[in-house]
Coordinates of C-alpha atoms and ligand atoms in Angstrom, one line a residue:
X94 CA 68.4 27.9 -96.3
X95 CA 70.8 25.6 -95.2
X96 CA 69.2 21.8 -95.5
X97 CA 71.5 20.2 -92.7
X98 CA 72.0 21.1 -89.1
X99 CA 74.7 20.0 -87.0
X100 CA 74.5 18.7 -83.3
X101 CA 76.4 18.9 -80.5
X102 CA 74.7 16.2 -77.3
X103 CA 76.1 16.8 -73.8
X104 CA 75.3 13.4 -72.4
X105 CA 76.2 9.7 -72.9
X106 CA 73.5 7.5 -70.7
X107 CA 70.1 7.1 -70.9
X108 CA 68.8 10.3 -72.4
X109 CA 72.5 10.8 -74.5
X110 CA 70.8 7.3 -76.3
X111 CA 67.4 7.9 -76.4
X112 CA 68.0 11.2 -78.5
X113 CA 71.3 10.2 -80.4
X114 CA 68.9 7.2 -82.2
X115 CA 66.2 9.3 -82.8
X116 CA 68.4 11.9 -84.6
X117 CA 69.6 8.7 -86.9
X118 CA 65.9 7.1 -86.8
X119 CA 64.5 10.4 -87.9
X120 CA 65.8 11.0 -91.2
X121 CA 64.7 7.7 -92.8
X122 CA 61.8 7.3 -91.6
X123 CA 60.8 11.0 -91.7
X124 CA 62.4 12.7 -94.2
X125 CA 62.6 16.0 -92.2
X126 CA 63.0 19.4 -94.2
X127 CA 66.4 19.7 -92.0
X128 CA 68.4 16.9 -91.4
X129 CA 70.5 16.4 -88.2
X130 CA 74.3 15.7 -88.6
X131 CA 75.3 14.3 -85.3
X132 CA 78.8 15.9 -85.3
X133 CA 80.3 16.1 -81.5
X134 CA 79.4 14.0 -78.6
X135 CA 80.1 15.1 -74.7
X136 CA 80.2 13.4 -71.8
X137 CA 82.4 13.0 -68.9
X138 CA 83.7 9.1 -68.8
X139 CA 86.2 9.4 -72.1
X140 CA 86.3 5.5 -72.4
X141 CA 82.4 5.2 -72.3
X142 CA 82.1 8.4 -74.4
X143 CA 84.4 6.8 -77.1
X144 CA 82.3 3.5 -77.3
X145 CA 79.2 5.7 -77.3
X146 CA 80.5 8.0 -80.2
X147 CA 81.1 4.9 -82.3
X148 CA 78.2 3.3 -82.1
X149 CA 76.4 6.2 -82.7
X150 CA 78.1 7.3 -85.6
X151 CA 79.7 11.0 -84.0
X152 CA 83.0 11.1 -85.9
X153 CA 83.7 13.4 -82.6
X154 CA 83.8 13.8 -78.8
X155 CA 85.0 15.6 -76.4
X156 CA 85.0 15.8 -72.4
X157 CA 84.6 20.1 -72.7
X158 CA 81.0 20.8 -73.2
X159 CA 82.4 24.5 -74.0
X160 CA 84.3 23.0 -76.9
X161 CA 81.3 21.2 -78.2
X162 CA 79.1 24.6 -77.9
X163 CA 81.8 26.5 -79.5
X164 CA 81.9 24.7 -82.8
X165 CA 81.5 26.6 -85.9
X166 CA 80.1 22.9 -87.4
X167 CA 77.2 22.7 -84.4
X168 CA 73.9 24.4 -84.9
X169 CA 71.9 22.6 -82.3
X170 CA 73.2 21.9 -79.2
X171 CA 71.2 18.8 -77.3
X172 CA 71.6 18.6 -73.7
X173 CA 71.0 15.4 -71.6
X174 CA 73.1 16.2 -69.3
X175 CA 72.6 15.8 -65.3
X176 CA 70.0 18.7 -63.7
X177 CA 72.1 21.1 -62.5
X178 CA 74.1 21.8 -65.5
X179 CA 71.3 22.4 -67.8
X180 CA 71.0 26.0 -67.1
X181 CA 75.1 27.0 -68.0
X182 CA 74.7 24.7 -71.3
X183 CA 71.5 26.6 -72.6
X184 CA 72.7 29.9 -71.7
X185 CA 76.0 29.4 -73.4
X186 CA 74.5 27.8 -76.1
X187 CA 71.8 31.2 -76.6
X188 CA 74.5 33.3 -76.7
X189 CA 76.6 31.3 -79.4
X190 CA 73.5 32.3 -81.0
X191 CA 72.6 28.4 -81.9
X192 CA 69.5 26.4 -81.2
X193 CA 68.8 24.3 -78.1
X194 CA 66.9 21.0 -76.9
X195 CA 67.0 20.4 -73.2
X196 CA 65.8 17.2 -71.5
X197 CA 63.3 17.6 -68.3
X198 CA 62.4 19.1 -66.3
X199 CA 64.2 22.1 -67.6
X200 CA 65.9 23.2 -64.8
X201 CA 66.0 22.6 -61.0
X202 CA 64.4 25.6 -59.8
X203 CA 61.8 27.9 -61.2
X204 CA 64.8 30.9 -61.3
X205 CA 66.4 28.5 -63.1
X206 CA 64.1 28.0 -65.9
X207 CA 63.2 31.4 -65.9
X208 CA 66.9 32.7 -66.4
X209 CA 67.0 30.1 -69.5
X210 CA 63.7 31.2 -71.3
X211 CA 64.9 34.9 -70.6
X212 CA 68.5 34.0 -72.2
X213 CA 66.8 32.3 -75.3
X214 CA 64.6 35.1 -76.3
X215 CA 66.8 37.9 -75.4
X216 CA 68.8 35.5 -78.2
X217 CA 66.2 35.0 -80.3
X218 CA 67.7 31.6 -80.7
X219 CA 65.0 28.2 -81.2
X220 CA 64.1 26.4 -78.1
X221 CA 62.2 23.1 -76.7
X222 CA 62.3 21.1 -73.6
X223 CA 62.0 17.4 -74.5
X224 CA 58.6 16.5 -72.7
X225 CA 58.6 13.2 -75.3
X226 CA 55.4 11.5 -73.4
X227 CA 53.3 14.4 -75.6
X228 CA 55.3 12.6 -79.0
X229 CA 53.4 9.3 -78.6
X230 CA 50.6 8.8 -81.1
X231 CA 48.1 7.8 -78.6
X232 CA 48.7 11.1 -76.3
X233 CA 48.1 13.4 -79.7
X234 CA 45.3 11.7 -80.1
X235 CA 43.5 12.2 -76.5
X236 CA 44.3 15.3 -77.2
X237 CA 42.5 15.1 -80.4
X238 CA 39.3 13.7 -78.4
X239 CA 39.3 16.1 -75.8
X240 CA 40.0 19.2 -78.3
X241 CA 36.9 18.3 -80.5
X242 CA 34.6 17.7 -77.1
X243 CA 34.3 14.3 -77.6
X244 CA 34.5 13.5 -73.5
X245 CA 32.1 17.2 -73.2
X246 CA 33.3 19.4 -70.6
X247 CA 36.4 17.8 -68.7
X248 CA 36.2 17.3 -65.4
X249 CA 38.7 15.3 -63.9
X250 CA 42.2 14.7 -64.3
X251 CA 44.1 12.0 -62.7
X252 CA 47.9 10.5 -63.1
X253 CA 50.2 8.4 -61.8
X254 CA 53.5 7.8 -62.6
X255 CA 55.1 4.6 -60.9
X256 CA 58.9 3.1 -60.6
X257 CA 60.9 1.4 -58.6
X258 CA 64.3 1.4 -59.5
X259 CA 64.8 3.0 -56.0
X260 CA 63.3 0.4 -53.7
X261 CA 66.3 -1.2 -52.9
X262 CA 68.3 0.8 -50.3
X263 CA 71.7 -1.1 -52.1
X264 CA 71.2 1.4 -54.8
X265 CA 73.5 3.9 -55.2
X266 CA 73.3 7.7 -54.1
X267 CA 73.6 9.3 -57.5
X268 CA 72.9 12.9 -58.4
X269 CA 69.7 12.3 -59.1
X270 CA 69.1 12.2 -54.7
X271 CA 71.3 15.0 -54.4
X272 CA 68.7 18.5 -54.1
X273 CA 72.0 20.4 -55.1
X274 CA 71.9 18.6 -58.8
X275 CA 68.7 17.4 -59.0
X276 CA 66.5 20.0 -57.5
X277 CA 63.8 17.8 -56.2
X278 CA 63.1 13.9 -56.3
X279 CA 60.2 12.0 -57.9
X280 CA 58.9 15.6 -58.1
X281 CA 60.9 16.9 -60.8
X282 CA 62.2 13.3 -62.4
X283 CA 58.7 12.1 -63.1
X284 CA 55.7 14.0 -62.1
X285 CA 56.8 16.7 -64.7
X286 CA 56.2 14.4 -67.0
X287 CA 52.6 14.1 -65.7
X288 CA 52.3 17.9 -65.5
X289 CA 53.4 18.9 -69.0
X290 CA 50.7 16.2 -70.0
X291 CA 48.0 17.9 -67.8
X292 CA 48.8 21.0 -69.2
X293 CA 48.8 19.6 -72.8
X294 CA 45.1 17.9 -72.3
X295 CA 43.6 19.9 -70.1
X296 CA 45.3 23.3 -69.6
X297 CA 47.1 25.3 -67.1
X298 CA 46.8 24.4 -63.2
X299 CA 46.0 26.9 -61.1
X300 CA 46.6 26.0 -57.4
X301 CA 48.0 22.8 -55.7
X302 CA 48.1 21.1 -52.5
X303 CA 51.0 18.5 -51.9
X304 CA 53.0 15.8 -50.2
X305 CA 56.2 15.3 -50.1
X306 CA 58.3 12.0 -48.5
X307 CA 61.3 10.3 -48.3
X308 CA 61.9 6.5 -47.3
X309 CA 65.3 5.7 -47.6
X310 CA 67.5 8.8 -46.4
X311 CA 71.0 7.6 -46.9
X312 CA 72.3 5.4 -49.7
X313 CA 75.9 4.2 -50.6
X314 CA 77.7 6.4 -52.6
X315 CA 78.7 5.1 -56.2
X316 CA 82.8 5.2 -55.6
X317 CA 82.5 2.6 -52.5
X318 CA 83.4 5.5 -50.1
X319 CA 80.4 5.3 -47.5
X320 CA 76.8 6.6 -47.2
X321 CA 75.4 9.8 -48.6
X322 CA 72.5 11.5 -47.6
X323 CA 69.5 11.7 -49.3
X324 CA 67.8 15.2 -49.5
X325 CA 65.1 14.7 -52.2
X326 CA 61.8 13.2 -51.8
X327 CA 60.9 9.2 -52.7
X328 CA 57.4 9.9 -53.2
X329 CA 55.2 13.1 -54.2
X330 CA 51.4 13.6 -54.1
X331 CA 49.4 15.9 -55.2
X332 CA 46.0 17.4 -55.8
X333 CA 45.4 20.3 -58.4
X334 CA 42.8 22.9 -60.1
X335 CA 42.7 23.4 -63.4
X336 CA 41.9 26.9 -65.0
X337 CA 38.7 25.9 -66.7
X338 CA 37.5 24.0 -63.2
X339 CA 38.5 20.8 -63.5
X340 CA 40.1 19.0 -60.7
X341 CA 43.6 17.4 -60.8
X342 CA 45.1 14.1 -58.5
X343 CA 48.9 13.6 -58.7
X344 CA 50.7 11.0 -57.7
X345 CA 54.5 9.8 -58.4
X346 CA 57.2 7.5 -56.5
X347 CA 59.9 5.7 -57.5
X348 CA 59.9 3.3 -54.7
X349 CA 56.4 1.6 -56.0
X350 CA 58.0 -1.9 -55.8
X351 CA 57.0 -3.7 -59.1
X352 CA 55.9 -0.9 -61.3
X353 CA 58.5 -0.2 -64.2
X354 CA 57.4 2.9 -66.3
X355 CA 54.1 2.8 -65.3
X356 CA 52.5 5.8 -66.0
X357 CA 48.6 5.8 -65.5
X358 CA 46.7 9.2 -66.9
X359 CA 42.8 9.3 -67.4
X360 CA 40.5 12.1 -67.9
X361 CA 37.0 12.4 -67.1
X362 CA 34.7 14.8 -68.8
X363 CA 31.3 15.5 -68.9
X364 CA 29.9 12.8 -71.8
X365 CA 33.4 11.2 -71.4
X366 CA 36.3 9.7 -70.4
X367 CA 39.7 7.9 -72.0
X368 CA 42.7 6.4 -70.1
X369 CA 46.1 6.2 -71.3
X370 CA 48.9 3.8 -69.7
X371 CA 52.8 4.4 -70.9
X372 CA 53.5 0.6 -70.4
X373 CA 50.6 -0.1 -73.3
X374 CA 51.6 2.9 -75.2
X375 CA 49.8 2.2 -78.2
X376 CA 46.5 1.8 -76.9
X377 CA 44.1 4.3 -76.4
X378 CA 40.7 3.5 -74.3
X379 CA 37.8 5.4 -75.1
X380 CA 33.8 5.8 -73.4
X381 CA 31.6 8.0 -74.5
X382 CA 27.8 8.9 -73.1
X383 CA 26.9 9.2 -76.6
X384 CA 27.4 5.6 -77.5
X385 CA 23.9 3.5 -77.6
X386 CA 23.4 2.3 -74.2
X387 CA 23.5 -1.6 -74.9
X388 CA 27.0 -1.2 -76.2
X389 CA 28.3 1.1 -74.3
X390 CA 31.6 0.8 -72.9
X391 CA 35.2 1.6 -72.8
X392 CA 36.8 1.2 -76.6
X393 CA 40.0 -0.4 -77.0
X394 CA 41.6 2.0 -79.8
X395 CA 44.8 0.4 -80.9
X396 CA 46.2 3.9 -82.0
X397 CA 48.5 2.6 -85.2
X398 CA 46.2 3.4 -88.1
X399 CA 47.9 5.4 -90.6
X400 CA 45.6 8.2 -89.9
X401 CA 46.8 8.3 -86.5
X402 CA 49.6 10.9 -85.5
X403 CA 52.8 9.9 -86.4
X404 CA 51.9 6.1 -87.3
X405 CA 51.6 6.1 -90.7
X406 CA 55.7 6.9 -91.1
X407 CA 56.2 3.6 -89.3
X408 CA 54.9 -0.1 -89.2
X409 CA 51.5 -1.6 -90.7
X410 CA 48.3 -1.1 -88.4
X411 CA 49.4 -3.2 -85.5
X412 CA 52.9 -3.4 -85.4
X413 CA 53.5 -1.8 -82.3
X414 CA 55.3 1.3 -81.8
X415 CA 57.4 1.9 -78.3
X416 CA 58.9 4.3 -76.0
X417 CA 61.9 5.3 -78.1
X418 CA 59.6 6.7 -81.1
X419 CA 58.5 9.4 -78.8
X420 CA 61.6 10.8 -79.0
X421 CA 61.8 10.8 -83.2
X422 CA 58.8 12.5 -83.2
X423 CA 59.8 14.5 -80.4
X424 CA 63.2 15.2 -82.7
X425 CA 61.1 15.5 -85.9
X426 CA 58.9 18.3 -84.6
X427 CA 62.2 20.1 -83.7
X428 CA 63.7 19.6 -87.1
X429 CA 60.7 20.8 -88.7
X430 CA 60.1 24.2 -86.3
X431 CA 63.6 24.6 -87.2
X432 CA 63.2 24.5 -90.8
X433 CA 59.8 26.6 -90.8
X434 CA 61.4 28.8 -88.8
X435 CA 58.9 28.9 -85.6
X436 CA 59.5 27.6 -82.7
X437 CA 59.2 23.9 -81.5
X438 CA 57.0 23.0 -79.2
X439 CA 56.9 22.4 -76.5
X440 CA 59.2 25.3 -75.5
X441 CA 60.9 27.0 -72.6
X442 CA 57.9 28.5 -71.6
X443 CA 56.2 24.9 -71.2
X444 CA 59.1 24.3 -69.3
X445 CA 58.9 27.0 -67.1
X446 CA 55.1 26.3 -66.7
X447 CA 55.5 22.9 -65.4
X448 CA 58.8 24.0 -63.2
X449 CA 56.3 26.9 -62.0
X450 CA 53.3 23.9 -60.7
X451 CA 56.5 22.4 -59.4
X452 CA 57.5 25.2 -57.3
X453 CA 53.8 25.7 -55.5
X454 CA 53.8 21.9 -54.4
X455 CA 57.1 22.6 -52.6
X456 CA 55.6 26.0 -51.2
X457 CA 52.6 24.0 -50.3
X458 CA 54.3 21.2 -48.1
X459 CA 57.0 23.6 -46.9
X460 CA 54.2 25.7 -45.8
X461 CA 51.1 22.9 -45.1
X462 CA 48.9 24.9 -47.7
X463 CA 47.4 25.2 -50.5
X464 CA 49.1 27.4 -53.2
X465 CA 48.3 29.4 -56.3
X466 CA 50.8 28.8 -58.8
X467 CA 50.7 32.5 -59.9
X468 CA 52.3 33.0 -55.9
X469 CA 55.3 31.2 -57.4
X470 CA 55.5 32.4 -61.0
X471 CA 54.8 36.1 -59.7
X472 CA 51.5 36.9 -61.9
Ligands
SOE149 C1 63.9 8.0 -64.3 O1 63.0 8.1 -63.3 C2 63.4 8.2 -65.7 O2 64.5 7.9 -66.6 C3 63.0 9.7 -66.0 O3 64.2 10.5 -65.8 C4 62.5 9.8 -67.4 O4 62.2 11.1 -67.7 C5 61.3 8.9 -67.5 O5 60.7 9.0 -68.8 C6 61.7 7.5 -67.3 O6 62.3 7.4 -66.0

């Protein structure tokens, strides 16, 4: 079997970074059984794609995402490319017959996603959808708890996910407030994040009730040529039921003026409960019932130990890990699916899943109701 793969990534900004270093992070501090060969980079803006490429180390790029696809050299192809053209790449990419990573959410409808699980498995080719807030040590480890019934029977299920890069009305109309390219808003941007991880600790959601809003509905548009509409929501809320019973609250905005990346997640459980907050990623806080009483309280676990997921390829106990080691692990998982031959997780299907809870919350404030999610998904 061949001990190097090469890859293709369709996108130059934040995501394009955030995976091109974890492909170079990855192999020394990792040692996956395939190693990634960054080969071609794509993006749009040639000047910033040639800066990119250089610091990166791709000896290639081009503005043709085709082209990048097509190379007999490129094995994976990584797309972090805006929303709406996530679909075209993946379903070009299964039927070159090579292996595909795909930011979130996955696509920017449920057909969407659909069409682009269908295409991979009708190709048999590898696929995952980079939900990276499951790669942080911390995360693996709540599931962990929650797995071996350390919290009991789980009850509750909360999250929030905060920003508020959009607060200002000065900033600029991009795709990303465009339902066209984007699909949705907050909705799909940062509550999937916080669905995947319901999913991943607690199971599958059932039904929803939501809440949709926008604040600011025009914005000027990046070339300086007037105002654009804005046809996404700001905010989104939630509430949820889980499959085994447990009840769900969702909450997400970027408009939450002072909150970065602040992404809030605790469970409750029957002789249990742990919180988890992305802006403290490394700690993990833990209560259990079954503590003595005098002592009792919620633990501080500083989740760095080389015994915890992930950690020990890293720093000494302590030495903090961050946001852009999720996506080496995310990237290491993929590598070593890839070199097992099974597929990484999570997949399409987790894609479609959370795509699927996203589509009832837009049936459920289009149609003031609450909605099964198997309405949406057709089950
Ligand atoms: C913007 O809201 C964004 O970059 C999301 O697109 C990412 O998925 C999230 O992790 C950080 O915020």
């Amino acid at each position: 079997m061949a001990r190097d793969i090469g890859v293709a990534l369709i996108g130059q900004r934040f995501m394009g970074r955030a995976h091109a270093n974890a492909y170079l992070k990855v192999v020394p501090f990792f040692d996956p059984p395939l190693k990634p060969v960054l080969r071609v980079a794509c993006g749009r803006d040639r000047e910033a794609l040639a800066d990119f490429a250089r610091r990166f180390g791709f000896p290639e790029y081009t503005t043709d995402w085709r082209e990048a696809v097509a190379r007999e050299e490129v094995g994976l192809v990584d797309i972090c490319a805006p929303n709406d053209l996530h679909a075209e790449i993946a379903v070009a990419t299964a039927e070159a017959g090579k292996a595909v990573f795909c930011e979130k959410p996955l696509a920017r409808y449920l057909a969407e996603a659909r069409a682009m699980l269908q295409a991979v498995e009708r190709a048999g080719v590898p696929h995952m959808v980079c939900f990276n807030y499951r790669f942080f040590p911390a995360i693996r480890l709540a599931r962990e708890l929650i797995r071996e019934g350390a919290l009991g029977e789980v009850r509750q299920f909360r999250a929030i996910y905060l920003q508020d890069w959009l607060v200002d009305p000065s900033f600029p109309r991009t795709w990303r407030m465009v339902r066209a390219r984007a699909g949705s808003g907050a909705l799909g941007d940062t509550a999937v994040h916080i669905v995947d991880l319901a999913r991943f600790l607690v199971g599958e959601i059932t039904e929803v009730v939501g809440m949709l809003a926008t604040f600011v509905r025009e914005r000027p548009l990046p070339d300086g040529s007037g105002m654009g509409e804005v046809d996404v929501d700001d905010a989104a809320a939630f509430l949820a039921r889980f499959e085994n019973g447990a009840t769900g609250v969702f909450e997400t905005t970027r408009m939450a003026a002072g909150r970065k990346n602040f992404m809030h997640l605790e469970v409750n459980g029957a002789e249990g409960s742990l919180f988890w907050n992305a802006e403290d990623p490394n700690v993990l806080w833990f209560h259990s019932e079954r503590d003595p009483a005098a002592t009792r309280g919620f633990r501080r676990i500083v989740v760095t130990e080389p015994g915890h997921p992930y950690a020990g390829n890293w720093w000494p106990p302590g030495h903090m890990l961050g946001y852009e080691h999720s996506f080496v692990h995310a990237v290491y998982e993929l590598l070593s699916a890839l070199a097992e031959g099974r597929n990484p997780e999570p997949s399409f299907r987790d894609g479609v899943a959370a795509q699927a809870v996203l589509e009832a919350v837009l049936v459920s404030v289009e149609e003031r109701r609450w909605v099964a999610v198997d309405e949406v998904r057709g089950g």
